[in-house]
Coordinates of C-alpha atoms and ligand atoms in Angstrom, one line a residue:
X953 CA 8.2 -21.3 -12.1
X954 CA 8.8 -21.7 -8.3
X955 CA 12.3 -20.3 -8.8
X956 CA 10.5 -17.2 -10.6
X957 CA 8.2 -16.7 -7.5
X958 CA 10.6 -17.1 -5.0
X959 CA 13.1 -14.4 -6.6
X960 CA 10.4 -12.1 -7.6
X961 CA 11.2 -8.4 -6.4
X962 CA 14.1 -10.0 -4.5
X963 CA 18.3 -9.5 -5.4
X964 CA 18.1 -11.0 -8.3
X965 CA 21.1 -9.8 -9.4
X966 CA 24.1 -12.8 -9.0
X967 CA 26.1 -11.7 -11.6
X968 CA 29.8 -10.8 -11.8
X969 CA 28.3 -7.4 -12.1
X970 CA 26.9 -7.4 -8.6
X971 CA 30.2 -8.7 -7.1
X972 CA 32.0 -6.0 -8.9
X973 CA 29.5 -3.6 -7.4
X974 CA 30.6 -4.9 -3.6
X975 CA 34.0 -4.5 -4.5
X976 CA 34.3 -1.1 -5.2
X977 CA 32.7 -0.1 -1.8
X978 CA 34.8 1.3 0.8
X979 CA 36.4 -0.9 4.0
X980 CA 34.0 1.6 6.6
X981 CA 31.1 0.8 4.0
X982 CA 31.5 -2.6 4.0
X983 CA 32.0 -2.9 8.2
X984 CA 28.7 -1.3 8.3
X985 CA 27.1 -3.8 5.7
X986 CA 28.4 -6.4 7.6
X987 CA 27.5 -5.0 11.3
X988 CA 23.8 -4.4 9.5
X989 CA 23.7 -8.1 9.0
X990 CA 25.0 -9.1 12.1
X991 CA 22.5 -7.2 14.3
X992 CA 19.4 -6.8 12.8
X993 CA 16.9 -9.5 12.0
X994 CA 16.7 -10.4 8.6
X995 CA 14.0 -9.6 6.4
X996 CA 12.6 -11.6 3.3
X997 CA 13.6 -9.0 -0.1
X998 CA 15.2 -6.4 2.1
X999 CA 18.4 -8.1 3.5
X1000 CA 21.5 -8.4 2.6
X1001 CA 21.5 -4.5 2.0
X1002 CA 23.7 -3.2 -0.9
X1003 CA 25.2 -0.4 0.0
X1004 CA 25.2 2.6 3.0
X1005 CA 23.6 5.7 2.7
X1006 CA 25.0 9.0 3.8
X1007 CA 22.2 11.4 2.8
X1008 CA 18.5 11.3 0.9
X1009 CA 18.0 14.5 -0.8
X1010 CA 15.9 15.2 -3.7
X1011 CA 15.4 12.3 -6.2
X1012 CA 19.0 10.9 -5.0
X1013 CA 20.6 8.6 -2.6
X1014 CA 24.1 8.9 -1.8
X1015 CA 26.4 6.5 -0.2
X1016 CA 29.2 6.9 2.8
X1017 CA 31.7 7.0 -0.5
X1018 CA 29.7 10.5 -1.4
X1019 CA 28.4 8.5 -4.7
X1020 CA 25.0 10.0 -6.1
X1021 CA 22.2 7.5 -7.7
X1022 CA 18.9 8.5 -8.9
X1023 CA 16.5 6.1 -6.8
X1024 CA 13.5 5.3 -9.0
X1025 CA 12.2 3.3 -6.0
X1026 CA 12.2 4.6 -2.7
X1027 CA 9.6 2.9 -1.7
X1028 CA 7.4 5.6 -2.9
X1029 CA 7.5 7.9 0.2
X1030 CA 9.5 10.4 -2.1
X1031 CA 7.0 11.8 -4.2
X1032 CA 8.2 15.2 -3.1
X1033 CA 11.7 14.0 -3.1
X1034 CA 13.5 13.0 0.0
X1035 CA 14.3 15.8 2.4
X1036 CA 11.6 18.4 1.3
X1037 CA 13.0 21.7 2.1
X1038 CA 9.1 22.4 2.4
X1039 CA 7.9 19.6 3.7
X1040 CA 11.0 19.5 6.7
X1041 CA 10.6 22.7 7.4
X1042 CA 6.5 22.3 8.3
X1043 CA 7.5 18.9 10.2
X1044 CA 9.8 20.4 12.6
X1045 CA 7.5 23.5 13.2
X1046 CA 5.2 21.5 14.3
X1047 CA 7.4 19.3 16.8
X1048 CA 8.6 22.9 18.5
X1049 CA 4.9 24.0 19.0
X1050 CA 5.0 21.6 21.5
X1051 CA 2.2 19.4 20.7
X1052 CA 3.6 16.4 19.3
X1053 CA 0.9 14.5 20.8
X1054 CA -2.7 14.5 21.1
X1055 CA -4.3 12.4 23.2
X1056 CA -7.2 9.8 22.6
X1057 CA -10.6 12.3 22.7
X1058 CA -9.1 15.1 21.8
X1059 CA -8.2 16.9 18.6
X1060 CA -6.4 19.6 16.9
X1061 CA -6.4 21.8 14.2
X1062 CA -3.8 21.1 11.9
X1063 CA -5.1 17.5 11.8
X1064 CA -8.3 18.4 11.4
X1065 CA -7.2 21.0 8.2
X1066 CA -4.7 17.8 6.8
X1067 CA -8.0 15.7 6.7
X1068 CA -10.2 18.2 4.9
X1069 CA -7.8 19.2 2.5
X1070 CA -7.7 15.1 2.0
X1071 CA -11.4 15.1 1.3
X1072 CA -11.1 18.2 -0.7
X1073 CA -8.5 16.2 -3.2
X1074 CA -9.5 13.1 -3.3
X1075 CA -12.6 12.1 -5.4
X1076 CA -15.9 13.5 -4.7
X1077 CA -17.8 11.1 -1.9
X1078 CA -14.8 9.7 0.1
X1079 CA -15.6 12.4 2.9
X1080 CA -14.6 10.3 6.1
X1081 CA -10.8 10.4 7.1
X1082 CA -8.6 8.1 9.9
X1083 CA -4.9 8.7 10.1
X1084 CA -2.8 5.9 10.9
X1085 CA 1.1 5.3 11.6
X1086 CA 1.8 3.5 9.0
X1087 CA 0.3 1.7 5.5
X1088 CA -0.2 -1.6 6.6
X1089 CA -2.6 -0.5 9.5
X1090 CA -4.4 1.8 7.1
X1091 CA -5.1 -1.2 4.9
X1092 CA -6.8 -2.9 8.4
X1093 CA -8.4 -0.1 9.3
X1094 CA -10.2 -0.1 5.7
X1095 CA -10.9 -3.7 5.9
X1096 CA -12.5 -3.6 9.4
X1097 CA -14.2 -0.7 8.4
X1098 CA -16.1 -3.0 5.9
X1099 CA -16.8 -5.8 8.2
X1100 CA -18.7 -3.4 10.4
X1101 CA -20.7 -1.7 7.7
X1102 CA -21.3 -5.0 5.9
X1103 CA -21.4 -7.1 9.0
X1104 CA -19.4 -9.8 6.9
X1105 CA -15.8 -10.8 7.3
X1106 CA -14.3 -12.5 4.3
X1107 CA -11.8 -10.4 2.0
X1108 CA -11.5 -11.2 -1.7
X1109 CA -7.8 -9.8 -3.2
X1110 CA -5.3 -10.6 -5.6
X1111 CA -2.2 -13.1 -6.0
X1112 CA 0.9 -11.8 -6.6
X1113 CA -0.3 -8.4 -4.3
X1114 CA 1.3 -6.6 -1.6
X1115 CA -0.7 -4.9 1.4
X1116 CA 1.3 -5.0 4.0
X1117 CA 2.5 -6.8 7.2
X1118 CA -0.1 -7.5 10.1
X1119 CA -1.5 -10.6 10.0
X1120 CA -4.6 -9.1 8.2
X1121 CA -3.3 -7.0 5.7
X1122 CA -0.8 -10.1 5.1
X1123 CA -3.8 -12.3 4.6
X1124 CA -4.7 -10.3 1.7
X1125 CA -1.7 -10.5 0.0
X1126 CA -0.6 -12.9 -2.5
X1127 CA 3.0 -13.5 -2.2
X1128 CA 4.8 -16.4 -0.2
X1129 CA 7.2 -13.7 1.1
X1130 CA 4.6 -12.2 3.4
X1131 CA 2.8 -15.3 5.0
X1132 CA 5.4 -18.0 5.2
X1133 CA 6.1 -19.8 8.4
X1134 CA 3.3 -17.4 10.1
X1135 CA 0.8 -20.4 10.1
X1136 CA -3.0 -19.7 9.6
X1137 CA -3.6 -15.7 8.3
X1138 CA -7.0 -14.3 9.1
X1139 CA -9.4 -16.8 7.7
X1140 CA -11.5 -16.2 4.3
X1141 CA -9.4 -14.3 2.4
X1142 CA -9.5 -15.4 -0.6
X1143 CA -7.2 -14.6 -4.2
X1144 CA -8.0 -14.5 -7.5
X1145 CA -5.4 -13.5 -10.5
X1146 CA -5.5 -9.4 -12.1
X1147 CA -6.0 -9.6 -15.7
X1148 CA -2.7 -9.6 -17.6
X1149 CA -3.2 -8.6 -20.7
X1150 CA 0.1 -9.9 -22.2
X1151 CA 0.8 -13.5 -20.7
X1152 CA -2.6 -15.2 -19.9
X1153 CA -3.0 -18.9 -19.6
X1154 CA -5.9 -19.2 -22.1
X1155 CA -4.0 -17.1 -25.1
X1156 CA -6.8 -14.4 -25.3
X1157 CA -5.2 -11.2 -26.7
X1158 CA -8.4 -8.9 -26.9
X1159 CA -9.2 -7.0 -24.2
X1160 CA -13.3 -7.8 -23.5
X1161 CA -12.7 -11.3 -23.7
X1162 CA -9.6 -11.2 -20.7
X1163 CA -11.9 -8.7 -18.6
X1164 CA -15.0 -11.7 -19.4
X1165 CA -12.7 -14.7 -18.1
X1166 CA -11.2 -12.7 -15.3
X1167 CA -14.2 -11.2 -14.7
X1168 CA -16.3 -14.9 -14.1
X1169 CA -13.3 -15.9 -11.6
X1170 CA -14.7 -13.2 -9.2
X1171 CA -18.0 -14.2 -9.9
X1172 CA -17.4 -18.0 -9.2
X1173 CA -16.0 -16.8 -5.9
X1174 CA -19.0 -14.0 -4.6
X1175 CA -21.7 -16.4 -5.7
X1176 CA -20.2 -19.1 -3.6
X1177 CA -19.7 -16.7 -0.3
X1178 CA -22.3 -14.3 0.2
X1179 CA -20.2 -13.5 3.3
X1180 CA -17.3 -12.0 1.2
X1181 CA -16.7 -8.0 2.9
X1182 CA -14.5 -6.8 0.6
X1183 CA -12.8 -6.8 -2.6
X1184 CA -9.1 -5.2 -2.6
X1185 CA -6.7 -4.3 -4.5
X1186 CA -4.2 -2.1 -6.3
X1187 CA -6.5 -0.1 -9.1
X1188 CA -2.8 -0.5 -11.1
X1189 CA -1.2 -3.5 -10.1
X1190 CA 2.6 -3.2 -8.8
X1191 CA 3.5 -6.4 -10.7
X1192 CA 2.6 -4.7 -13.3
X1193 CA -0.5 -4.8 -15.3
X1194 CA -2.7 -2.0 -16.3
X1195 CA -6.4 -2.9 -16.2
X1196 CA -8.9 -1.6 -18.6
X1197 CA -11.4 0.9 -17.4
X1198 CA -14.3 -1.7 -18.2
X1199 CA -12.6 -3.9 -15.4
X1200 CA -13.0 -1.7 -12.5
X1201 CA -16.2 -0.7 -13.4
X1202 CA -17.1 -4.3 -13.7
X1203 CA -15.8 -5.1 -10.4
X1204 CA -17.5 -2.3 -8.7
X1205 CA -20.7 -3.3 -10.2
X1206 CA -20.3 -6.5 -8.7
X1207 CA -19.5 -5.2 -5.6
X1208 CA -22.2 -3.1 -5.1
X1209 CA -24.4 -6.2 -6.1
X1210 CA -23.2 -8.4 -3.6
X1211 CA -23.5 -5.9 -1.0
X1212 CA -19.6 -5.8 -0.3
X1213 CA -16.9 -2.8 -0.2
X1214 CA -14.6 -1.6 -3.1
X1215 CA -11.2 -0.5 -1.1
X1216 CA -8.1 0.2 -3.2
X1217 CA -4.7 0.4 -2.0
X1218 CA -3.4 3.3 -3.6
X1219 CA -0.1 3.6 -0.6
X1220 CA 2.6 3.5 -3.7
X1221 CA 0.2 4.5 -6.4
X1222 CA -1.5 7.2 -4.5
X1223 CA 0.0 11.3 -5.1
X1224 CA 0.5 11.8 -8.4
X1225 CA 2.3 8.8 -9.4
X1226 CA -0.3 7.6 -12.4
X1227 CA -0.7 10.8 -14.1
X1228 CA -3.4 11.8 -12.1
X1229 CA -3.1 12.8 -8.5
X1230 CA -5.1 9.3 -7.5
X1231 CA -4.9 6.4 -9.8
X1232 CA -8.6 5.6 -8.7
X1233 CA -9.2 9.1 -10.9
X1234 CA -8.6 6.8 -14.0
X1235 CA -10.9 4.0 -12.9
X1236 CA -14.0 4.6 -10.6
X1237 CA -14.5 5.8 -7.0
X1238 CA -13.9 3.0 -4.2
X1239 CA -16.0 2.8 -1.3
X1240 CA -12.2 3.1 0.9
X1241 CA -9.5 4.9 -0.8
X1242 CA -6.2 3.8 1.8
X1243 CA -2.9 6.4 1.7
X1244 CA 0.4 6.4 3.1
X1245 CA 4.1 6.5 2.0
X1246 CA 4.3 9.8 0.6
X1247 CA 1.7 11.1 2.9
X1248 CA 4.2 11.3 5.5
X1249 CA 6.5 13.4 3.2
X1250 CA 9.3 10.8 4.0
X1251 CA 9.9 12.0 7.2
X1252 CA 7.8 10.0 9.3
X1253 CA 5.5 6.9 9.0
X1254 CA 1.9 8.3 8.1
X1255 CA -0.6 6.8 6.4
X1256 CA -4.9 7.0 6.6
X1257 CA -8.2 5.8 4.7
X1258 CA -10.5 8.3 3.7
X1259 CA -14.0 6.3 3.0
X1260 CA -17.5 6.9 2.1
X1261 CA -19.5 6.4 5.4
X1262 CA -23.3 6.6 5.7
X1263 CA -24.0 7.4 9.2
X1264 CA -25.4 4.8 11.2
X1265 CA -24.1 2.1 9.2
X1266 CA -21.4 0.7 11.4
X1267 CA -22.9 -2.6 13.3
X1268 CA -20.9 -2.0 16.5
X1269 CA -22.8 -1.8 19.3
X1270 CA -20.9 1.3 19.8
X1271 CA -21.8 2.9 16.3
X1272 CA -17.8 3.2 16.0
X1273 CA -15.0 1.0 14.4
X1274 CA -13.3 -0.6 17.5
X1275 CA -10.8 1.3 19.5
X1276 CA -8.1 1.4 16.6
X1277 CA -5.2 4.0 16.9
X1278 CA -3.7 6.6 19.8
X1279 CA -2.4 8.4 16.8
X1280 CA -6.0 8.7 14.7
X1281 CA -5.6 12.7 14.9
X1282 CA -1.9 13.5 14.7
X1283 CA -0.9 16.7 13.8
X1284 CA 2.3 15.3 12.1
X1285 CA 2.6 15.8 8.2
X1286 CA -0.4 18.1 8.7
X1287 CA 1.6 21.3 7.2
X1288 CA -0.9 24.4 6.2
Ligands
PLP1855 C1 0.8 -1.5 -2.1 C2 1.2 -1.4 -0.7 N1 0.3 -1.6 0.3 C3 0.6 -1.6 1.6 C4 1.9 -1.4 2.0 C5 2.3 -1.4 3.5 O1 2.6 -0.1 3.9 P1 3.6 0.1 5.1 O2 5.0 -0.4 4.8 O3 3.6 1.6 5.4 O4 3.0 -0.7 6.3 C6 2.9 -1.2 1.0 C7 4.3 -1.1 1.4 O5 5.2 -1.1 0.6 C8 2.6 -1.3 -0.4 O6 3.5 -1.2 -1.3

């Protein structure tokens, strides 16, 4: 089971198959492989790299070797497809208008247009927007954002997720990969499982009573911390499980009860990649909808929350979140 864990999402490949794979790569390729490994850190799931890429265009990669493979991951920035003729083009305007920067307290239109037409698309009540550089911050941003409205500070999410890499958004996950060796994460984050409808370790097979047992774990927990901020989580898990409607709904029911925010990650899921244009669209409205990936068209690291804000509700002395990012109003990936 550990073994399973441990290799989840990882190279699992160690077959001949994979060997042959390396072999067929070019002497320059393999240099590079091998310089790759020699200079930059290693990462958990990401290193030793496969291959080297040439170009990203479209739905493809293509390696030094001028090989083409349809890459159904990409780390979902690609929604678009990588290199946008569209999507470049309104980048690189942008950067020659001479305002690739705006300074903290001040603002500028095309950012201000990207985050109504963000409010206009997304569902109806999420009408507050904060761009970020990147998902991981987004998904801190949302969570801080619920300590000061709440003015509680424990985070309720789910094993087996992914959120990201700063200490809090790594709290929240539910993998090893993320936390190990990093010592204490932000305190009271707490896990429980997603339903899985298929394997389950009580053999239920209808889907009421798996919602029910799931269901009662989150209970268990709220009813022991009235503290808890937040619940979040993927509306579709990545691992990957499809929960009924009835489950969100649930959940939001009890979130609203114990007086705690909804926030879903929707940084892979988000643009289209459900069926809908957001995969909450399926469920129910969360208080903090978080974005990124494919917001930055693949060009650029970009990401924001867009949330449902009464004013005055924000415990800071200041009525604000704390001081968060120089980059809240950039104009990048803010194309008419
Ligand atoms: C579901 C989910 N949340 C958060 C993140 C973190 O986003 P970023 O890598 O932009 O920090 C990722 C990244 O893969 C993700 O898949």
């Amino acid at each position: 089971m550990q073994e399973s864990i441990s290799r989840e999402q990882g190279d699992i490949n160690q077959s001949p198959l994979r060997q042959a794979y390396h072999d067929r790569l070019d002497a320059a390729t393999k240099q590079l492989i091998e310089d790759d490994a020699s200079i930059f850190l290693h990462q958990a799931l990401s290193t030793p790299v496969m291959n080297v890429l040439s170009k990203t265009e479209g739905p493809y990669i293509y390696d030094l070797q001028g090989r083409a493979y349809l890459d159904l991951h990409g780390n979902g920035v690609h929604n678009a497809g990588f290199s946008n003729p569209y999507v470049t083009e309104k980048v690189l305007a942008q950067l020659q208008q001479s305002l690739a920067f705006t300074p903290r307290r001040y603002t500028n239109a095309p950012a201000i247009n990207l985050a109504k037409k963000l409010i206009e698309i997304t569902p109806a009540g999420l009408d507050r927007v904060l761009f970020c550089p990147g998902g991981s911050e987004a998904i801190e941003m949302a969570v801080m954002l619920a300590k000061q409205i709440t003015g509680k500070w424990k985070t309720l999410s789910f094993w087996d997720s992914y959120h990201g890499t700063g200490f809090q958004s790594a709290a929240l996950g539910g993998e090893e990969h993320f936390s190990n060796g990093q010592g204490p994460m932000v305190p009271g984050a707490f896990h429980v499982e997603f339903p899985n409808y298929y394997r389950n370790p009580w053999g239920l097979t209808n889907t009421d009573d798996i919602d029910a047992e799931y269901l009662r774990q989150i209970k268990v927990i709220l009813q022991r911390n009235p503290d808890m901020a937040a619940l979040v989580g993927e509306p579709i898990s990545a691992t990957p499980v499809v929960p009924s409607v009835n489950y969100w709904v649930e959940v939001q029911a009890l979130c609203k009860q114990y007086n705690m925010f909804l926030i879903f990650d929707e940084i892979i899921e988000g643009f289209g990649r459900t069926g809908k244009l957001f995969a909450c669209e399926h469920f129910v409205t969360p208080d903090v909808l978080v974005l990124g990936k494919t917001l930055g068209g693949g060009l650029m690291p970009f990401a924001g929350a867009s949330g449902q804000l009464p004013a005055g509700t924000i415990k800071s002395p200041s009525g604000s979140l704390p001081h968060h990012w120089k980059c809240g109003r950039q104009r990048f990936a803010s194309g008419d």
